[in-house]
Amino acid sequence: QFQLAESGGGLVRAGGSLRLSCVASGFTFDTNAIGWFRQAPGKEREGVSCITGTGSGSVENYADSVKGRFTISRDNTGNTVYLQMDNLKPEDTAVYYCALGRLPSCSGYVPASDKLWWGQGTQVTVSS
């Protein structure tokens, strides 16, 4: 059965770093675009970053709010994607989700797909 599982969240002070991981079981997604989203309390879920499939060059895309601070990457196994988050701010506090698209491309900083498969999320809390 195909599943996505995020990990790496936690509590960190402003200016600190965390690295989130998204691991797929039952599927390798190196040819698919995959993105990170977040949802803060009382707010809608928003896209944060997307990386295209390896056949499309693994191109990275970022929302303006995280550009220069977050880095998305894949590992060579084809079933893990990371989100390195540096210089964290209190406004980065949210539940972070990875989402896999059916297609290899990103539309801006979200996977360009009418169907996304989601992980269960991991909490990131940044204190001031």
mmCIF file of C-alpha atoms in Angstrom:
data_model
loop_
_atom_site.group_PDB
_atom_site.id
_atom_site.type_symbol
_atom_site.label_atom_id
_atom_site.label_comp_id
_atom_site.label_asym_id
_atom_site.label_seq_id
_atom_site.Cartn_x
_atom_site.Cartn_y
_atom_site.Cartn_z
ATOM 1 C CA GLN A 1 0.000 0.000 0.000
ATOM 2 C CA PHE A 2 1.350 3.392 -0.976
ATOM 3 C CA GLN A 3 1.994 5.837 1.872
ATOM 4 C CA LEU A 4 3.840 9.068 2.512
ATOM 5 C CA ALA A 5 5.239 9.783 5.949
ATOM 6 C CA GLU A 6 6.719 13.065 7.136
ATOM 7 C CA SER A 7 9.112 13.426 10.044
ATOM 8 C CA GLY A 8 11.584 15.898 11.461
ATOM 9 C CA GLY A 9 9.265 18.493 12.910
ATOM 10 C CA GLY A 10 9.698 19.929 16.364
ATOM 11 C CA LEU A 11 10.139 23.010 18.484
ATOM 12 C CA VAL A 12 12.917 25.413 17.600
ATOM 13 C CA ARG A 13 13.792 28.985 18.441
ATOM 14 C CA ALA A 14 13.675 31.720 15.847
ATOM 15 C CA GLY A 15 16.788 31.633 13.694
ATOM 16 C CA GLY A 16 17.163 27.899 14.127
ATOM 17 C CA SER A 17 16.960 25.080 11.601
ATOM 18 C CA LEU A 18 15.039 21.884 11.020
ATOM 19 C CA ARG A 19 15.127 19.295 8.275
ATOM 20 C CA LEU A 20 11.892 17.600 7.336
ATOM 21 C CA SER A 21 11.812 14.250 5.566
ATOM 22 C CA CYS A 22 9.067 12.710 3.465
ATOM 23 C CA VAL A 23 9.447 8.984 2.860
ATOM 24 C CA ALA A 24 7.327 6.954 0.484
ATOM 25 C CA SER A 25 6.570 3.306 1.063
ATOM 26 C CA GLY A 26 5.318 1.053 -1.646
ATOM 27 C CA PHE A 27 6.313 3.437 -4.397
ATOM 28 C CA THR A 28 9.300 5.323 -5.785
ATOM 29 C CA PHE A 29 8.469 8.810 -6.980
ATOM 30 C CA ASP A 30 11.625 10.018 -8.660
ATOM 31 C CA THR A 31 9.710 10.796 -11.858
ATOM 32 C CA ASN A 32 6.935 12.710 -10.074
ATOM 33 C CA ALA A 33 6.840 16.246 -8.800
ATOM 34 C CA ILE A 34 6.498 16.454 -5.055
ATOM 35 C CA GLY A 35 5.797 19.445 -2.900
ATOM 36 C CA TRP A 36 5.711 20.686 0.654
ATOM 37 C CA PHE A 37 2.687 22.493 2.024
ATOM 38 C CA ARG A 38 1.919 23.966 5.417
ATOM 39 C CA GLN A 39 -1.150 24.900 7.398
ATOM 40 C CA ALA A 40 -1.040 27.286 10.303
ATOM 41 C CA PRO A 41 -3.849 27.424 12.897
ATOM 42 C CA GLY A 42 -6.866 29.222 11.497
ATOM 43 C CA LYS A 43 -5.346 29.516 8.026
ATOM 44 C CA GLU A 44 -5.696 27.669 4.764
ATOM 45 C CA ARG A 45 -3.128 25.164 3.604
ATOM 46 C CA GLU A 46 -0.516 26.839 1.413
ATOM 47 C CA GLY A 47 2.184 25.629 -0.905
ATOM 48 C CA VAL A 48 5.756 26.158 0.225
ATOM 49 C CA SER A 49 8.014 24.410 -2.277
ATOM 50 C CA CYS A 50 7.945 21.951 -5.155
ATOM 51 C CA ILE A 51 10.592 19.913 -6.935
ATOM 52 C CA THR A 52 10.031 18.483 -10.388
ATOM 53 C CA GLY A 53 10.658 14.877 -11.351
ATOM 54 C CA THR A 54 14.216 13.752 -11.990
ATOM 55 C CA GLY A 55 13.459 13.430 -15.694
ATOM 56 C CA SER A 56 12.500 17.108 -15.659
ATOM 57 C CA GLY A 57 15.733 18.135 -14.003
ATOM 58 C CA SER A 58 14.645 18.154 -10.345
ATOM 59 C CA VAL A 59 13.999 21.878 -10.599
ATOM 60 C CA GLU A 60 13.264 23.571 -7.286
ATOM 61 C CA ASN A 61 10.531 26.151 -6.797
ATOM 62 C CA TYR A 62 9.769 28.204 -3.700
ATOM 63 C CA ALA A 63 7.127 30.506 -2.337
ATOM 64 C CA ASP A 64 8.462 34.028 -1.800
ATOM 65 C CA SER A 65 7.950 33.703 1.940
ATOM 66 C CA VAL A 66 10.564 30.937 2.202
ATOM 67 C CA LYS A 67 12.874 31.652 -0.717
ATOM 68 C CA GLY A 68 16.480 31.843 0.422
ATOM 69 C CA ARG A 69 15.720 30.085 3.712
ATOM 70 C CA PHE A 70 14.259 26.697 2.694
ATOM 71 C CA THR A 71 15.791 24.094 0.380
ATOM 72 C CA ILE A 72 13.951 21.149 -1.134
ATOM 73 C CA SER A 73 15.891 18.125 -2.336
ATOM 74 C CA ARG A 74 15.564 14.470 -3.264
ATOM 75 C CA ASP A 75 17.790 11.584 -2.374
ATOM 76 C CA ASN A 76 19.065 9.052 -4.883
ATOM 77 C CA THR A 77 16.782 6.240 -3.769
ATOM 78 C CA GLY A 78 13.789 7.943 -5.344
ATOM 79 C CA ASN A 79 11.605 7.622 -2.286
ATOM 80 C CA THR A 80 12.665 10.444 0.020
ATOM 81 C CA VAL A 81 12.343 14.204 -0.254
ATOM 82 C CA TYR A 82 13.710 16.691 2.246
ATOM 83 C CA LEU A 83 12.917 20.244 3.235
ATOM 84 C CA GLN A 84 15.848 21.974 4.894
ATOM 85 C CA MET A 85 14.523 24.956 6.801
ATOM 86 C CA ASP A 86 17.006 27.564 7.986
ATOM 87 C CA ASN A 87 16.607 30.908 9.698
ATOM 88 C CA LEU A 88 13.168 29.874 10.889
ATOM 89 C CA LYS A 89 10.680 32.540 11.929
ATOM 90 C CA PRO A 90 7.656 32.343 14.242
ATOM 91 C CA GLU A 91 5.415 32.763 11.193
ATOM 92 C CA ASP A 92 6.763 29.451 9.864
ATOM 93 C CA THR A 93 4.888 27.677 12.654
ATOM 94 C CA ALA A 94 2.489 25.209 11.029
ATOM 95 C CA VAL A 95 1.811 21.583 10.275
ATOM 96 C CA TYR A 96 3.918 20.671 7.270
ATOM 97 C CA TYR A 97 2.735 18.146 4.699
ATOM 98 C CA CYS A 98 4.357 16.554 1.683
ATOM 99 C CA ALA A 99 2.203 15.908 -1.345
ATOM 100 C CA LEU A 100 2.974 13.820 -4.393
ATOM 101 C CA GLY A 101 1.612 14.711 -7.809
ATOM 102 C CA ARG A 102 0.837 12.395 -10.696
ATOM 103 C CA LEU A 103 2.869 14.489 -13.124
ATOM 104 C CA PRO A 104 6.563 15.392 -13.275
ATOM 105 C CA SER A 105 6.024 19.158 -13.332
ATOM 106 C CA CYS A 106 5.349 21.890 -10.796
ATOM 107 C CA SER A 107 2.928 24.735 -11.271
ATOM 108 C CA GLY A 108 4.768 27.470 -9.473
ATOM 109 C CA TYR A 109 5.611 25.963 -6.120
ATOM 110 C CA VAL A 110 2.970 23.229 -6.025
ATOM 111 C CA PRO A 111 2.818 19.976 -8.012
ATOM 112 C CA ALA A 112 0.955 20.450 -11.298
ATOM 113 C CA SER A 113 -1.579 17.700 -10.828
ATOM 114 C CA ASP A 114 -5.316 17.268 -10.371
ATOM 115 C CA LYS A 115 -4.562 14.528 -7.878
ATOM 116 C CA LEU A 116 -2.248 14.760 -4.894
ATOM 117 C CA TRP A 117 -1.355 12.082 -2.370
ATOM 118 C CA TRP A 118 -0.742 13.474 1.114
ATOM 119 C CA GLY A 119 1.225 12.494 4.150
ATOM 120 C CA GLN A 120 -0.137 12.884 7.661
ATOM 121 C CA GLY A 121 1.888 16.008 8.478
ATOM 122 C CA THR A 122 4.525 16.997 10.996
ATOM 123 C CA GLN A 123 4.295 19.919 13.410
ATOM 124 C CA VAL A 124 6.858 22.704 13.270
ATOM 125 C CA THR A 125 6.781 25.283 16.048
ATOM 126 C CA VAL A 126 9.101 28.280 16.050
ATOM 127 C CA SER A 127 9.322 30.300 19.230
ATOM 128 C CA SER A 128 10.325 33.937 19.305
#
